[in-house]
CSV table of C-alpha atoms in Angstrom, one decimal:
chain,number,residue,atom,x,y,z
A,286,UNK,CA,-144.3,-112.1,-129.9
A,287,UNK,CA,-141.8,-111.6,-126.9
A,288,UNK,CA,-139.5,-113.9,-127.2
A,289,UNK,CA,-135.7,-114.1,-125.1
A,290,UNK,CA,-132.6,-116.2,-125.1
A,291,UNK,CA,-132.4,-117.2,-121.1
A,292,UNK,CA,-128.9,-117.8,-120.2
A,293,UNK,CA,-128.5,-119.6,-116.5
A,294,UNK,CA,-125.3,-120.1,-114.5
A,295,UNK,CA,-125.7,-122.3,-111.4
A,296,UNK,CA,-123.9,-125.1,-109.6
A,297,UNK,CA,-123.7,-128.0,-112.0
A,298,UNK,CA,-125.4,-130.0,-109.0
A,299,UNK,CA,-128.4,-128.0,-109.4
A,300,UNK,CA,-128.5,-128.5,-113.0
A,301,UNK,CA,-131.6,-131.4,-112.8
A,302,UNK,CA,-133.5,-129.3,-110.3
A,303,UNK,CA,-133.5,-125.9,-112.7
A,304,UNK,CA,-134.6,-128.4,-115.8
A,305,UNK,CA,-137.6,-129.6,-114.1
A,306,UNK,CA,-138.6,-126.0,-113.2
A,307,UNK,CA,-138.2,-125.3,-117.3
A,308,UNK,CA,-139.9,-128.1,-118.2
A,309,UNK,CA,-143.0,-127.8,-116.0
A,310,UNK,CA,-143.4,-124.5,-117.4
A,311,UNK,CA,-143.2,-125.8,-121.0
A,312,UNK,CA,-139.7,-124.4,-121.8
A,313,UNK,CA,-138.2,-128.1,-122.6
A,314,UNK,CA,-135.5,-127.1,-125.1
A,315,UNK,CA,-132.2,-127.1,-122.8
A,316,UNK,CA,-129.0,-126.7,-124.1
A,317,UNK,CA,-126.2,-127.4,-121.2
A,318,UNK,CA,-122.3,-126.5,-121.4
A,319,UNK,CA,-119.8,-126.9,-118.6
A,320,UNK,CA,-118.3,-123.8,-117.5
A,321,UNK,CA,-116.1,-122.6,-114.4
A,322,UNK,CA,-116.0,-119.5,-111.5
A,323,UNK,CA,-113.7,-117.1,-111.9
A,324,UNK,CA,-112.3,-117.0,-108.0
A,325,UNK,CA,-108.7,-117.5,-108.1
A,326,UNK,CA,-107.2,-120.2,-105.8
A,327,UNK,CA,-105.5,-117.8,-103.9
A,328,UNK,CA,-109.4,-116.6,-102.9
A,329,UNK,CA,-110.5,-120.5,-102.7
A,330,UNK,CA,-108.0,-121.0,-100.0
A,331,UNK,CA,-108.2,-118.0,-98.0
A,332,UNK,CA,-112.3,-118.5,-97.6
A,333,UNK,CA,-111.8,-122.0,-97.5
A,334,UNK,CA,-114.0,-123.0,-101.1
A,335,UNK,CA,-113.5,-125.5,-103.2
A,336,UNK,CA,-113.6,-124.5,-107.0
A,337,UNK,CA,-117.2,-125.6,-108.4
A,338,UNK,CA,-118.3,-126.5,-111.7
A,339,UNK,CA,-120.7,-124.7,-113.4
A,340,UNK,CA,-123.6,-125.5,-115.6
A,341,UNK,CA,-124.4,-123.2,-118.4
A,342,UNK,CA,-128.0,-123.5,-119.3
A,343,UNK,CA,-129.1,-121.9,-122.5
A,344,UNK,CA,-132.6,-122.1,-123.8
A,345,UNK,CA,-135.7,-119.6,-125.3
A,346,UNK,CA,-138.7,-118.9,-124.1
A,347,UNK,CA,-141.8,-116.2,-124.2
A,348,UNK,CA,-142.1,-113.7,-121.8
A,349,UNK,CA,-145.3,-115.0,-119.8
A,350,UNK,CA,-143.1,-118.3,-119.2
A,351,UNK,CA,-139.8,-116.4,-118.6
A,352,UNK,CA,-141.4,-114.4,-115.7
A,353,UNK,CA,-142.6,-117.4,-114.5
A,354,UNK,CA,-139.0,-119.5,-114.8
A,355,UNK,CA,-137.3,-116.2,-112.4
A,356,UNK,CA,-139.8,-116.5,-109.8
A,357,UNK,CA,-139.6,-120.0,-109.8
A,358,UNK,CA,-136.1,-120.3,-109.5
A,359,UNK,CA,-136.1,-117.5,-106.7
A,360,UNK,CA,-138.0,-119.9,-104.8
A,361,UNK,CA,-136.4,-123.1,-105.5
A,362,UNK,CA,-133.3,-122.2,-105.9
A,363,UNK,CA,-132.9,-118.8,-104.1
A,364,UNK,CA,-131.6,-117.3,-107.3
A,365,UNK,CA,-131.5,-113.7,-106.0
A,366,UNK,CA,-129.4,-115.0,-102.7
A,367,UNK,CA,-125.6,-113.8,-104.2
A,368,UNK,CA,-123.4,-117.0,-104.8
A,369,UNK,CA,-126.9,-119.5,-106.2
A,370,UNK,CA,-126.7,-118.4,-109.6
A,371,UNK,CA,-127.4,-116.0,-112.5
A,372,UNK,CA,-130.1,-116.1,-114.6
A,373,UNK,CA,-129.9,-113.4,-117.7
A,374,UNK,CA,-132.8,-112.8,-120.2
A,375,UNK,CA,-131.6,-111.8,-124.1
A,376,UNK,CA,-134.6,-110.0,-126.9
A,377,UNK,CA,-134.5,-112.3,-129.8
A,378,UNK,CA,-134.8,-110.0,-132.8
A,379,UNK,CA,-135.6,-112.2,-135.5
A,380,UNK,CA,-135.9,-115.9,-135.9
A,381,UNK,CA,-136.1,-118.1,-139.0
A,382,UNK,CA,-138.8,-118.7,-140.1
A,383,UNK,CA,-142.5,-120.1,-138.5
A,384,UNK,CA,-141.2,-123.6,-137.7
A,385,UNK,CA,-138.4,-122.4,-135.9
A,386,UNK,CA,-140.2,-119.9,-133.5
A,387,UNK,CA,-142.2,-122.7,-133.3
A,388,UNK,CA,-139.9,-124.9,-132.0
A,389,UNK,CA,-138.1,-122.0,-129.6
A,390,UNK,CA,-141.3,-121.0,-127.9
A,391,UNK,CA,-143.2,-124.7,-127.2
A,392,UNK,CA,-145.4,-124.2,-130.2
A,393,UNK,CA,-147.0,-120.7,-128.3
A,394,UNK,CA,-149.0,-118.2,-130.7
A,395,UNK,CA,-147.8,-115.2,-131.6
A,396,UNK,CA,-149.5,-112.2,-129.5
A,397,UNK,CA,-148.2,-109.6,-131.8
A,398,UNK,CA,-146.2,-107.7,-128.4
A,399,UNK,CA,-142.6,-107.1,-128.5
A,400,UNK,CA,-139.6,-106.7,-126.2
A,401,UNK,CA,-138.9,-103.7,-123.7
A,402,UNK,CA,-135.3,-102.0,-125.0
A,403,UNK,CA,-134.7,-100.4,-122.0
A,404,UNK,CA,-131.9,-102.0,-120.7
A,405,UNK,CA,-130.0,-102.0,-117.7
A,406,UNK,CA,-127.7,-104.4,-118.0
A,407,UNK,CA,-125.5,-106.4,-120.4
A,408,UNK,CA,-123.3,-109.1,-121.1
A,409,UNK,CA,-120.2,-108.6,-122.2
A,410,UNK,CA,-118.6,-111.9,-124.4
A,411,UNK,CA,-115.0,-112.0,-124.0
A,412,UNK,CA,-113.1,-115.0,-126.4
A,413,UNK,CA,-109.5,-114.9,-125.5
A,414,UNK,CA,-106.4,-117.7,-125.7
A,415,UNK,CA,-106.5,-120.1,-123.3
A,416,UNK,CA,-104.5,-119.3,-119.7
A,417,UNK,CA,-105.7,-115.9,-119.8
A,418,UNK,CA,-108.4,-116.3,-117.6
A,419,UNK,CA,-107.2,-114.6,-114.5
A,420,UNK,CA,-105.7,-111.6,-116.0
A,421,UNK,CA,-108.4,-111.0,-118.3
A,422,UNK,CA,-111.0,-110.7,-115.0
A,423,UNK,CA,-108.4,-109.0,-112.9
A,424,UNK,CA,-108.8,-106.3,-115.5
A,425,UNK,CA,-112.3,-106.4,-115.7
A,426,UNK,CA,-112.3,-106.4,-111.4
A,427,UNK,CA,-110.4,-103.3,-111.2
A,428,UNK,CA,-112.7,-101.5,-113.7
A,429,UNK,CA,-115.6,-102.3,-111.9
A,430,UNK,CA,-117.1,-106.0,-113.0
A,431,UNK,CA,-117.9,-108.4,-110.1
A,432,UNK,CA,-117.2,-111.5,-112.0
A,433,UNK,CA,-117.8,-114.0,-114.2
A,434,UNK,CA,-118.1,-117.5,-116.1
A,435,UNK,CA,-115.3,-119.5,-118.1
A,436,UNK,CA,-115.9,-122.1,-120.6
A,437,UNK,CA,-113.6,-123.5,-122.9
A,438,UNK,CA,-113.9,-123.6,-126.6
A,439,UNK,CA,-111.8,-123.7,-129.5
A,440,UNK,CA,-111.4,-121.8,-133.0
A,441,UNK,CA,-112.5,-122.7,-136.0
A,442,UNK,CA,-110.6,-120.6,-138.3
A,443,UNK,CA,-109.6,-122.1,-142.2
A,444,UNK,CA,-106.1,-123.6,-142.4
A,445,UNK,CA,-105.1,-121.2,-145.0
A,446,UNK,CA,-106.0,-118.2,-143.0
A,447,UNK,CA,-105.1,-119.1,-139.2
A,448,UNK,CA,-105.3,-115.4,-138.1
A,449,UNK,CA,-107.5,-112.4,-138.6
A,450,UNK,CA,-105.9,-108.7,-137.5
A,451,UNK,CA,-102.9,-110.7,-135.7
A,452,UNK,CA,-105.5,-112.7,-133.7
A,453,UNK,CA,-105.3,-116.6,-133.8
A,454,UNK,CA,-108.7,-118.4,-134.8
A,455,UNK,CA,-107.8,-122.0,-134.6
A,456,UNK,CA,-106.0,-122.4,-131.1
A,457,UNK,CA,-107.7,-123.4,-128.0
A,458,UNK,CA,-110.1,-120.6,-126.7
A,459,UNK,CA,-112.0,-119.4,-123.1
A,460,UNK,CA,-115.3,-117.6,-123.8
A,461,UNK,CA,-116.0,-115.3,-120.3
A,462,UNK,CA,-119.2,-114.2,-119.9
A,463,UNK,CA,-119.7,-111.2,-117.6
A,464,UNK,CA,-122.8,-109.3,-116.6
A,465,UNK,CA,-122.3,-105.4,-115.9
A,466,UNK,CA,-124.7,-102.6,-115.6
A,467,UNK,CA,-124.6,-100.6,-118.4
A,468,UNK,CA,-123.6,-97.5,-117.3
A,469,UNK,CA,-120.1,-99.4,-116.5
A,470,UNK,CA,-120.1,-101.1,-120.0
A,471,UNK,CA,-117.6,-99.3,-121.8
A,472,UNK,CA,-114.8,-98.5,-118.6
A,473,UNK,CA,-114.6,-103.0,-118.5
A,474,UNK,CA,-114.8,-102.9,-121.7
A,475,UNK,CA,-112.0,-100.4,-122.3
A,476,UNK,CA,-110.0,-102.1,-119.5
A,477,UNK,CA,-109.7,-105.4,-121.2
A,478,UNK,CA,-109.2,-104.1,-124.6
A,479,UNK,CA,-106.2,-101.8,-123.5
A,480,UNK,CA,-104.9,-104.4,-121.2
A,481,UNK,CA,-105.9,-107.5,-123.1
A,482,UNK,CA,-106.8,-106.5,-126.3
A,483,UNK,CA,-106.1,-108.3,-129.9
A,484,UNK,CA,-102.2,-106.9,-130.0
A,485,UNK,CA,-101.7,-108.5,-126.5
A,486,UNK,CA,-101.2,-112.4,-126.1
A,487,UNK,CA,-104.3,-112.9,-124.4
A,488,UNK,CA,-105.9,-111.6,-127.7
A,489,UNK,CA,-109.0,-111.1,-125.9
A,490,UNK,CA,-112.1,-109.8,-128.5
A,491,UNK,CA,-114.5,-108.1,-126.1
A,492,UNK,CA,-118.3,-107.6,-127.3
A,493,UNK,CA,-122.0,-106.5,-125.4
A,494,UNK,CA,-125.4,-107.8,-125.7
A,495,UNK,CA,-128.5,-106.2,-124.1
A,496,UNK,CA,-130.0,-108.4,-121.2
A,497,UNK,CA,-133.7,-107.2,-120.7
A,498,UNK,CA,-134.0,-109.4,-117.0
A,499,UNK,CA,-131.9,-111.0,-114.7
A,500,UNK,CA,-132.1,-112.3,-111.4
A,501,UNK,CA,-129.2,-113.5,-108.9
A,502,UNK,CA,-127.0,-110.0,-109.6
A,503,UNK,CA,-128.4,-108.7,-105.9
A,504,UNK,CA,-124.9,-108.0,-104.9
A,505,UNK,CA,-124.3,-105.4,-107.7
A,506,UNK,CA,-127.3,-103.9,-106.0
């Protein structure tokens, strides 16, 4: 069975409007964060915008109902207009157990098909220290990205062991999520590592995953 990790970035105020698309199709397990653009104020001001929270939708679905969700949402929401939003489909490789895919996919029965691995883009994962935002994506923007998504977490490393190759795991944390083609991958990636990287203060770990489909990335285009 196809089935993919969805990951949606949208204007929080549209949040209610993308749920009721998910659950009319049947995907109904929605798991929201708050996240952040990553315009700086100097580019709020001189455009005239006002910073804009972000909702972070994550939730799992088949692939009949994911090609469903994108068109959808490029009707409703005019997804693939640049500035309404990003939706990003993940593979899932595995899952635990029957109950669990289950419980991801609405109870759908396994058709025995599997994911496409012919990927064009991915998301890179960057978890960095907190206040490193802006250079972090300034160095990503001059190799190439377009932009991205903040949201704030925190580590949970031991109290015995508070740092891992010089980086701290239990201080307060931003988790950037960009989407790149793939042919571009490593130069960001190589940006923020050399610019950025673990022996920097930003101590900015960078990562990929493959993303299968996305919509609302016309601009790369």
């Amino acid at each position: 069975m196809e089935v993919y990790l969805i990951i949606t970035v949208l204007d929080r105020a549209k949040e209610d409007i993308f749920i009721s698309i998910c659950e009319s199709l049947g995907i109904i397990h929605n798991n929201s964060m708050l996240g952040y653009g990553t315009a700086t104020s100097e580019h709020l001001e001189k455009y005239g915008l006002s910073e804009t929270e972000k909702s972070v939708i994550m939730n799992t679905a088949t692939a009949d109902r994911v090609e469903k969700l994108l068109k959808s949402a490029k009707r409703r929401l005019m997804i693939d207009v640049p500035g309404n939003g990003v939706i990003m489909t993940i593979p899932v490789k595995s899952v635990g157990g029957g109950r669990a895919l289950a419980y991801m996919t609405n109870d759908a029965k396994p058709d025995g098909k599997i994911p496409d691995m012919d990927f064009k883009y991915e998301l890179l994962i960057v978890i960095l220290n907190q206040s490193y935002m802006y250079d972090v994506m300034s160095y990503a923007k001059e190799a190439g990205a377009t932009g991205g998504t903040v949201l704030h977490a925190k580590g949970t490393g031991t109290t015995n062991e508070k740092q891992f190759l010089g980086v701290s795991l239990a201080t307060e944390k931003e988790v950037i999520l960009i989407t790149v083609k793939t042919e571009e991958k490593t130069k960001v990636m190589k940006a923020i590592t050399e610019n950025a990287g673990p022996d920097t203060p930003a101590g900015a770990i960078c990562f990929s995953v493959p993303v299968s489909s996305v919509a609302g990335l016309r601009s790369i285009e």
